[in-house]
PDB file of C-alpha atoms and ligand atoms in Angstrom:
ATOM      1  CA  MET A 220     -22.864 117.653-126.598  1.00 32.00           C
ATOM      2  CA  GLU A 221     -24.731 117.613-129.817  1.00 34.00           C
ATOM      3  CA  PRO A 222     -28.105 116.765-128.300  1.00 34.00           C
ATOM      4  CA  ALA A 223     -27.925 119.796-126.009  1.00 32.00           C
ATOM      5  CA  TRP A 224     -27.147 122.035-128.899  1.00 32.00           C
ATOM      6  CA  LEU A 225     -30.011 120.582-130.874  1.00 32.00           C
ATOM      7  CA  TRP A 226     -32.346 121.078-127.988  1.00 33.00           C
ATOM      8  CA  LEU A 227     -31.411 124.737-127.729  1.00 32.00           C
ATOM      9  CA  LEU A 228     -31.993 125.191-131.396  1.00 33.00           C
ATOM     10  CA  GLY A 229     -35.305 123.402-131.105  1.00 33.00           C
ATOM     11  CA  ALA A 230     -36.344 125.455-128.106  1.00 31.00           C
ATOM     12  CA  GLY A 231     -35.416 128.667-129.844  1.00 32.00           C
ATOM     13  CA  ILE A 232     -37.523 127.856-132.788  1.00 35.00           C
ATOM     14  CA  LEU A 233     -40.402 126.448-130.837  1.00 35.00           C
ATOM     15  CA  ALA A 234     -40.582 129.657-128.888  1.00 34.00           C
ATOM     16  CA  SER A 235     -41.038 131.333-132.179  1.00 36.00           C
ATOM     17  CA  VAL A 236     -44.493 130.192-133.092  1.00 39.00           C
ATOM     18  CA  TYR A 237     -46.289 133.011-134.766  1.00 38.00           C
ATOM     19  CA  CYS A 238     -49.304 133.437-132.646  1.00 40.00           C
ATOM     20  CA  GLN A 239     -50.512 136.958-132.411  1.00 36.00           C
ATOM     21  CA  PRO A 240     -53.896 138.405-133.009  1.00 38.00           C
ATOM     22  CA  PHE A 241     -53.831 139.911-136.451  1.00 36.00           C
ATOM     23  CA  PRO A 242     -52.478 142.475-137.242  1.00 36.00           C
ATOM     24  CA  ALA A 243     -49.921 142.476-134.466  1.00 34.00           C
ATOM     25  CA  HIS A 244     -46.519 142.076-135.970  1.00 35.00           C
ATOM     26  CA  GLY A 245     -44.886 139.241-134.289  1.00 34.00           C
ATOM     27  CA  ASP A 246     -42.383 136.704-134.588  1.00 32.00           C
ATOM     28  CA  LYS A 247     -39.994 134.621-135.215  1.00 32.00           C
ATOM     29  CA  SER A 248     -38.630 131.799-137.154  1.00 35.00           C
ATOM     30  CA  VAL A 249     -36.972 129.180-139.150  1.00 36.00           C
ATOM     31  CA  GLY A 250     -35.368 129.603-142.547  1.00 38.00           C
ATOM     32  CA  VAL A 251     -36.790 127.986-145.624  1.00 41.00           C
ATOM     33  CA  SER A 252     -33.693 126.991-147.377  1.00 41.00           C
ATOM     34  CA  GLN A 253     -32.354 123.984-145.463  1.00 39.00           C
ATOM     35  CA  THR A 254     -35.055 121.522-146.388  1.00 42.00           C
ATOM     36  CA  HIS A 255     -34.740 121.837-150.087  1.00 45.00           C
ATOM     37  CA  SER A 256     -31.078 122.303-150.676  1.00 44.00           C
ATOM     38  CA  GLY A 257     -30.197 119.568-153.078  1.00 43.00           C
ATOM     39  CA  GLN A 258     -33.538 119.756-154.784  1.00 46.00           C
ATOM     40  CA  PHE A 259     -32.736 122.665-157.028  1.00 47.00           C
ATOM     41  CA  SER A 260     -31.805 120.411-159.881  1.00 45.00           C
ATOM     42  CA  GLU A 261     -35.386 119.448-160.591  1.00 54.00           C
ATOM     43  CA  SER A 262     -37.151 121.731-163.038  1.00 74.00           C
ATOM     44  CA  ALA A 263     -38.359 124.847-161.229  1.00 85.00           C
ATOM     45  CA  PRO A 264     -40.856 123.800-158.571  1.00 89.00           C
ATOM     46  CA  ALA A 265     -43.773 126.195-158.051  1.00 93.00           C
ATOM     47  CA  TYR A 266     -42.306 127.647-154.857  1.00 93.00           C
ATOM     48  CA  HIS A 267     -39.577 129.308-156.915  1.00 93.00           C
ATOM     49  CA  LYS A 268     -42.215 131.862-157.856  1.00 93.00           C
ATOM     50  CA  VAL A 269     -42.561 132.982-154.252  1.00 95.00           C
ATOM     51  CA  THR A 270     -39.254 132.456-152.497  1.00 95.00           C
ATOM     52  CA  PRO A 271     -37.458 135.518-153.975  1.00 95.00           C
ATOM     53  CA  ALA A 272     -40.320 137.765-152.860  1.00 96.00           C
ATOM     54  CA  ILE A 273     -40.312 136.190-149.383  1.00 96.00           C
ATOM     55  CA  THR A 274     -36.581 136.802-149.078  1.00 96.00           C
ATOM     56  CA  ASP A 275     -36.987 140.465-150.063  1.00 96.00           C
ATOM     57  CA  PHE A 276     -39.901 140.779-147.675  1.00 96.00           C
ATOM     58  CA  ALA A 277     -37.780 139.286-144.891  1.00 96.00           C
ATOM     59  CA  LEU A 278     -35.021 141.832-145.457  1.00 95.00           C
ATOM     60  CA  ARG A 279     -37.395 144.784-145.644  1.00 96.00           C
ATOM     61  CA  LEU A 280     -39.220 143.679-142.515  1.00 95.00           C
ATOM     62  CA  TYR A 281     -35.967 143.000-140.696  1.00 94.00           C
ATOM     63  CA  LYS A 282     -34.786 146.509-141.502  1.00 94.00           C
ATOM     64  CA  GLN A 283     -37.958 147.968-140.086  1.00 93.00           C
ATOM     65  CA  LEU A 284     -37.997 145.784-136.962  1.00 93.00           C
ATOM     66  CA  ALA A 285     -34.317 146.426-136.341  1.00 93.00           C
ATOM     67  CA  ALA A 286     -34.935 150.169-136.460  1.00 94.00           C
ATOM     68  CA  GLU A 287     -37.635 149.817-133.792  1.00 93.00           C
ATOM     69  CA  THR A 288     -36.155 147.099-131.610  1.00 86.00           C
ATOM     70  CA  PRO A 289     -32.591 147.059-130.402  1.00 86.00           C
ATOM     71  CA  GLY A 290     -30.993 143.683-129.770  1.00 89.00           C
ATOM     72  CA  ASN A 291     -31.602 140.301-131.293  1.00 91.00           C
ATOM     73  CA  ILE A 292     -34.639 139.827-133.450  1.00 91.00           C
ATOM     74  CA  LEU A 293     -36.265 136.542-134.254  1.00 89.00           C
ATOM     75  CA  PHE A 294     -39.175 136.411-136.656  1.00 91.00           C
ATOM     76  CA  SER A 295     -40.589 134.191-139.338  1.00 92.00           C
ATOM     77  CA  PRO A 296     -40.982 135.852-142.706  1.00 93.00           C
ATOM     78  CA  VAL A 297     -42.385 132.615-144.111  1.00 93.00           C
ATOM     79  CA  SER A 298     -45.085 132.536-141.431  1.00 93.00           C
ATOM     80  CA  ILE A 299     -46.038 136.154-141.875  1.00 94.00           C
ATOM     81  CA  SER A 300     -46.089 136.099-145.655  1.00 96.00           C
ATOM     82  CA  THR A 301     -47.954 132.785-145.743  1.00 96.00           C
ATOM     83  CA  THR A 302     -50.731 133.941-143.430  1.00 95.00           C
ATOM     84  CA  LEU A 303     -51.123 137.260-145.246  1.00 95.00           C
ATOM     85  CA  ALA A 304     -51.186 135.583-148.653  1.00 97.00           C
ATOM     86  CA  LEU A 305     -53.797 133.176-147.296  1.00 96.00           C
ATOM     87  CA  LEU A 306     -55.815 136.133-146.039  1.00 94.00           C
ATOM     88  CA  SER A 307     -55.694 137.782-149.461  1.00 96.00           C
ATOM     89  CA  LEU A 308     -57.821 134.900-150.761  1.00 95.00           C
ATOM     90  CA  GLY A 309     -60.667 136.203-148.629  1.00 92.00           C
ATOM     91  CA  ALA A 310     -60.298 139.848-149.621  1.00 91.00           C
ATOM     92  CA  ARG A 311     -61.915 141.705-152.498  1.00 87.00           C
ATOM     93  CA  ALA A 312     -59.921 142.697-155.557  1.00 85.00           C
ATOM     94  CA  ASP A 313     -58.218 145.919-154.386  1.00 94.00           C
ATOM     95  CA  THR A 314     -57.469 144.711-150.887  1.00 96.00           C
ATOM     96  CA  SER A 315     -56.216 141.419-152.162  1.00 96.00           C
ATOM     97  CA  THR A 316     -53.885 143.193-154.602  1.00 96.00           C
ATOM     98  CA  GLN A 317     -52.634 145.515-151.863  1.00 97.00           C
ATOM     99  CA  ILE A 318     -51.860 142.638-149.514  1.00 97.00           C
ATOM    100  CA  LEU A 319     -49.872 140.780-152.160  1.00 97.00           C
ATOM    101  CA  GLU A 320     -48.073 143.901-153.379  1.00 97.00           C
ATOM    102  CA  GLY A 321     -47.309 144.774-149.774  1.00 96.00           C
ATOM    103  CA  LEU A 322     -45.592 141.424-149.505  1.00 96.00           C
ATOM    104  CA  GLY A 323     -43.499 142.470-152.496  1.00 96.00           C
ATOM    105  CA  PHE A 324     -45.123 140.567-155.340  1.00 97.00           C
ATOM    106  CA  ASN A 325     -45.345 142.127-158.771  1.00 96.00           C
ATOM    107  CA  LEU A 326     -48.689 140.854-159.997  1.00 96.00           C
ATOM    108  CA  THR A 327     -47.791 141.557-163.604  1.00 96.00           C
ATOM    109  CA  GLU A 328     -44.864 139.196-163.333  1.00 95.00           C
ATOM    110  CA  THR A 329     -46.445 136.694-160.977  1.00 95.00           C
ATOM    111  CA  PRO A 330     -50.218 136.318-161.312  1.00 95.00           C
ATOM    112  CA  GLN A 331     -52.167 135.669-158.116  1.00 95.00           C
ATOM    113  CA  ALA A 332     -52.850 132.055-159.038  1.00 96.00           C
ATOM    114  CA  ASP A 333     -49.097 131.411-159.343  1.00 96.00           C
ATOM    115  CA  ILE A 334     -48.476 133.037-155.974  1.00 97.00           C
ATOM    116  CA  HIS A 335     -50.974 130.783-154.237  1.00 97.00           C
ATOM    117  CA  ARG A 336     -49.686 127.709-156.062  1.00 97.00           C
ATOM    118  CA  GLY A 337     -46.205 128.775-154.997  1.00 97.00           C
ATOM    119  CA  PHE A 338     -47.166 128.894-151.334  1.00 96.00           C
ATOM    120  CA  GLN A 339     -48.935 125.559-151.705  1.00 96.00           C
ATOM    121  CA  SER A 340     -45.742 124.062-153.082  1.00 95.00           C
ATOM    122  CA  LEU A 341     -43.608 125.702-150.381  1.00 95.00           C
ATOM    123  CA  ILE A 342     -45.790 124.365-147.559  1.00 93.00           C
ATOM    124  CA  HIS A 343     -45.823 120.942-149.148  1.00 92.00           C
ATOM    125  CA  THR A 344     -42.034 120.982-149.493  1.00 91.00           C
ATOM    126  CA  LEU A 345     -41.507 122.053-145.889  1.00 89.00           C
ATOM    127  CA  ASP A 346     -43.780 119.249-144.745  1.00 87.00           C
ATOM    128  CA  LEU A 347     -41.957 116.520-146.643  1.00 88.00           C
ATOM    129  CA  PRO A 348     -40.543 113.960-144.274  1.00 86.00           C
ATOM    130  CA  SER A 349     -36.816 114.147-143.762  1.00 86.00           C
ATOM    131  CA  PRO A 350     -34.590 111.759-141.846  1.00 88.00           C
ATOM    132  CA  LYS A 351     -32.626 114.621-140.283  1.00 87.00           C
ATOM    133  CA  LEU A 352     -35.313 116.928-139.074  1.00 87.00           C
ATOM    134  CA  GLU A 353     -38.949 117.072-138.267  1.00 87.00           C
ATOM    135  CA  LEU A 354     -40.684 120.140-139.539  1.00 87.00           C
ATOM    136  CA  LYS A 355     -44.392 120.722-139.322  1.00 87.00           C
ATOM    137  CA  VAL A 356     -46.013 123.883-140.586  1.00 89.00           C
ATOM    138  CA  GLY A 357     -49.648 124.740-140.075  1.00 92.00           C
ATOM    139  CA  ASN A 358     -52.098 127.542-140.662  1.00 94.00           C
ATOM    140  CA  SER A 359     -55.445 128.092-139.028  1.00 94.00           C
ATOM    141  CA  LEU A 360     -58.025 130.764-138.785  1.00 94.00           C
ATOM    142  CA  PHE A 361     -60.321 131.480-135.869  1.00 95.00           C
ATOM    143  CA  LEU A 362     -63.246 133.603-137.002  1.00 94.00           C
ATOM    144  CA  ASP A 363     -65.875 135.245-134.891  1.00 95.00           C
ATOM    145  CA  LYS A 364     -69.340 133.742-135.206  1.00 94.00           C
ATOM    146  CA  GLN A 365     -70.637 136.941-136.785  1.00 92.00           C
ATOM    147  CA  LEU A 366     -68.267 136.534-139.746  1.00 92.00           C
ATOM    148  CA  LYS A 367     -69.628 134.221-142.398  1.00 92.00           C
ATOM    149  CA  PRO A 368     -66.811 133.152-144.693  1.00 92.00           C
ATOM    150  CA  ARG A 369     -67.683 132.016-148.186  1.00 93.00           C
ATOM    151  CA  GLN A 370     -67.404 128.352-148.954  1.00 95.00           C
ATOM    152  CA  GLN A 371     -65.082 129.158-151.856  1.00 95.00           C
ATOM    153  CA  PHE A 372     -62.641 130.834-149.448  1.00 95.00           C
ATOM    154  CA  LEU A 373     -62.752 127.892-147.055  1.00 95.00           C
ATOM    155  CA  ASP A 374     -62.152 125.465-149.927  1.00 96.00           C
ATOM    156  CA  ASN A 375     -59.262 127.541-151.284  1.00 96.00           C
ATOM    157  CA  ILE A 376     -57.426 127.927-147.990  1.00 96.00           C
ATOM    158  CA  ARG A 377     -57.736 124.231-147.342  1.00 96.00           C
ATOM    159  CA  GLU A 378     -56.537 123.204-150.771  1.00 96.00           C
ATOM    160  CA  LEU A 379     -53.734 125.731-151.162  1.00 96.00           C
ATOM    161  CA  TYR A 380     -52.585 126.362-147.593  1.00 96.00           C
ATOM    162  CA  GLY A 381     -53.796 123.257-145.794  1.00 95.00           C
ATOM    163  CA  ALA A 382     -55.578 125.682-143.496  1.00 96.00           C
ATOM    164  CA  PHE A 383     -58.696 125.181-141.431  1.00 93.00           C
ATOM    165  CA  ALA A 384     -61.109 127.820-140.256  1.00 95.00           C
ATOM    166  CA  PHE A 385     -62.832 127.554-136.904  1.00 95.00           C
ATOM    167  CA  SER A 386     -65.767 129.519-135.675  1.00 95.00           C
ATOM    168  CA  ALA A 387     -65.274 131.132-132.277  1.00 94.00           C
ATOM    169  CA  ASN A 388     -67.077 133.463-129.926  1.00 93.00           C
ATOM    170  CA  PHE A 389     -64.723 136.360-129.329  1.00 92.00           C
ATOM    171  CA  THR A 390     -67.172 138.025-126.952  1.00 92.00           C
ATOM    172  CA  ASP A 391     -66.281 135.206-124.618  1.00 91.00           C
ATOM    173  CA  SER A 392     -62.594 135.956-124.914  1.00 88.00           C
ATOM    174  CA  ALA A 393     -61.451 133.779-121.999  1.00 89.00           C
ATOM    175  CA  THR A 394     -62.955 130.598-123.441  1.00 91.00           C
ATOM    176  CA  THR A 395     -61.840 131.375-126.971  1.00 92.00           C
ATOM    177  CA  GLY A 396     -58.318 132.179-125.781  1.00 92.00           C
ATOM    178  CA  ARG A 397     -58.117 128.865-123.954  1.00 93.00           C
ATOM    179  CA  ARG A 398     -59.435 127.052-127.005  1.00 94.00           C
ATOM    180  CA  ILE A 399     -56.826 128.602-129.287  1.00 94.00           C
ATOM    181  CA  ASN A 400     -54.003 127.887-126.849  1.00 94.00           C
ATOM    182  CA  GLU A 401     -55.168 124.311-126.488  1.00 94.00           C
ATOM    183  CA  TYR A 402     -55.222 123.940-130.258  1.00 94.00           C
ATOM    184  CA  VAL A 403     -51.643 125.227-130.590  1.00 91.00           C
ATOM    185  CA  ARG A 404     -50.489 123.048-127.713  1.00 93.00           C
ATOM    186  CA  LYS A 405     -51.857 119.941-129.439  1.00 93.00           C
ATOM    187  CA  GLN A 406     -50.463 120.843-132.845  1.00 91.00           C
ATOM    188  CA  THR A 407     -46.992 121.401-131.390  1.00 89.00           C
ATOM    189  CA  TYR A 408     -47.008 118.194-129.307  1.00 90.00           C
ATOM    190  CA  GLY A 409     -47.332 120.109-126.060  1.00 91.00           C
ATOM    191  CA  GLN A 410     -44.251 122.249-126.696  1.00 87.00           C
ATOM    192  CA  VAL A 411     -45.997 125.566-127.032  1.00 86.00           C
ATOM    193  CA  ALA A 412     -48.399 126.391-124.246  1.00 87.00           C
ATOM    194  CA  ASP A 413     -50.257 129.634-123.716  1.00 86.00           C
ATOM    195  CA  CYS A 414     -48.884 131.349-126.758  1.00 83.00           C
ATOM    196  CA  LEU A 415     -51.788 133.716-126.933  1.00 83.00           C
ATOM    197  CA  GLN A 416     -51.725 135.947-123.893  1.00 78.00           C
ATOM    198  CA  GLU A 417     -54.638 138.197-124.676  1.00 79.00           C
ATOM    199  CA  PHE A 418     -56.512 139.841-127.453  1.00 79.00           C
ATOM    200  CA  THR A 419     -58.487 143.034-127.541  1.00 82.00           C
ATOM    201  CA  GLU A 420     -62.269 143.159-127.274  1.00 78.00           C
ATOM    202  CA  ASP A 421     -62.750 144.105-130.885  1.00 88.00           C
ATOM    203  CA  THR A 422     -60.869 141.080-132.211  1.00 91.00           C
ATOM    204  CA  LEU A 423     -62.873 139.280-134.888  1.00 92.00           C
ATOM    205  CA  MET A 424     -60.239 136.992-136.261  1.00 92.00           C
ATOM    206  CA  VAL A 425     -57.038 135.292-135.221  1.00 92.00           C
ATOM    207  CA  LEU A 426     -54.696 134.107-137.924  1.00 92.00           C
ATOM    208  CA  LEU A 427     -52.456 131.391-136.660  1.00 92.00           C
ATOM    209  CA  ASN A 428     -49.288 129.977-138.100  1.00 92.00           C
ATOM    210  CA  PHE A 429     -47.073 127.547-136.292  1.00 90.00           C
ATOM    211  CA  ILE A 430     -43.811 125.838-137.077  1.00 87.00           C
ATOM    212  CA  PHE A 431     -42.700 122.788-135.169  1.00 85.00           C
ATOM    213  CA  PHE A 432     -39.068 122.037-135.696  1.00 84.00           C
ATOM    214  CA  LYS A 433     -37.008 119.275-134.195  1.00 84.00           C
TER     215      LYS A 433
HETATM  216  C1  LIG B 296     -43.821 144.746-162.548  1.00 80.28           C
HETATM  217  O1  LIG B 296     -43.309 144.012-163.622  1.00 80.28           O
HETATM  218  C2  LIG B 296     -43.509 144.630-164.873  1.00 80.28           C
HETATM  219  C3  LIG B 296     -43.043 143.642-165.945  1.00 80.28           C
HETATM  220  O2  LIG B 296     -41.793 143.133-165.665  1.00 80.28           O
HETATM  221  C4  LIG B 296     -42.740 145.952-164.891  1.00 80.28           C
HETATM  222  O3  LIG B 296     -42.925 146.606-166.142  1.00 80.28           O
HETATM  223  C5  LIG B 296     -43.256 146.846-163.765  1.00 80.28           C
HETATM  224  O4  LIG B 296     -42.485 148.023-163.684  1.00 80.28           O
HETATM  225  C6  LIG B 296     -43.163 146.101-162.443  1.00 80.28           C
HETATM  226  N1  LIG B 296     -43.830 146.892-161.417  1.00 80.28           N
HETATM  227  C7  LIG B 296     -43.225 147.266-160.300  1.00 80.28           C
HETATM  228  C8  LIG B 296     -44.058 148.068-159.354  1.00 80.28           C
HETATM  229  O5  LIG B 296     -42.070 146.963-160.052  1.00 80.28           O
HETATM  230  C1  LIG B 297     -70.768 134.522-126.802  1.00 80.28           C
HETATM  231  O1  LIG B 297     -70.309 134.694-125.495  1.00 80.28           O
HETATM  232  C2  LIG B 297     -71.048 135.648-124.756  1.00 80.28           C
HETATM  233  C3  LIG B 297     -70.307 135.864-123.423  1.00 80.28           C
HETATM  234  O2  LIG B 297     -70.103 134.662-122.746  1.00 80.28           O
HETATM  235  C4  LIG B 297     -72.481 135.122-124.566  1.00 80.28           C
HETATM  236  O3  LIG B 297     -73.225 136.063-123.841  1.00 80.28           O
HETATM  237  C5  LIG B 297     -73.086 134.906-125.953  1.00 80.28           C
HETATM  238  O4  LIG B 297     -74.379 134.323-125.810  1.00 80.28           O
HETATM  239  C6  LIG B 297     -72.211 134.002-126.796  1.00 80.28           C
HETATM  240  N1  LIG B 297     -72.720 134.005-128.162  1.00 80.28           N
HETATM  241  C7  LIG B 297     -72.976 132.887-128.832  1.00 80.28           C
HETATM  242  C8  LIG B 297     -73.522 133.058-130.214  1.00 80.28           C
HETATM  243  O5  LIG B 297     -72.751 131.775-128.362  1.00 80.28           O
END
């Protein structure tokens, strides 16, 4: 009875790992709210600075996806906004501003530093152990060898997003594809295999976000 239902829920969400070569719009998801209901009494945690914008982003994106795709739609606004916010750390001023404004942030009201601290707090909160559910969120970046990221960017994404960057050879797309799939398979305890079907020849970066939910 209940276990079957839980399994279906788990399977649905596992199938939703966001794993598309950037900038493909993809997937799929799990809500944010469950894990921290009951915690709202503590004085405004940093993620309160980002959750309203993520909710608005979710609704705007849903509207757009629903117009293009009939039927049920499953996607993860948290995954998409997290990876794009992470990416903004590696962009120059104008691009960085455009990414964050595109996600719906008003940078006058919420300075960039607060946004990144907000995501840091959100990821941390989602990762907190809970007796009722297991939730693991992760971000990674696979960068082509010809891209040389700055150390500051690598330090920031690790500190704020818990993200790791890996160097890959995208000219050898078969090997790199296998490597990425193997990485996701390990991170999701074998539940998500071959999530990345293919990427185009001119791919230089794959932004990866996964959510394991049980
Ligand atoms: C951003 O916030 C400021 C201050 O609240 C406001 O004056 C401005 O109109 C907002 N910008 C946008 C694009 O909503
Ligand atoms: C990347 O892969 C291609 C194709 O296999 C190979 O020719 C090239 O030497 C590799 N580049 C590096 C830097 O390993």
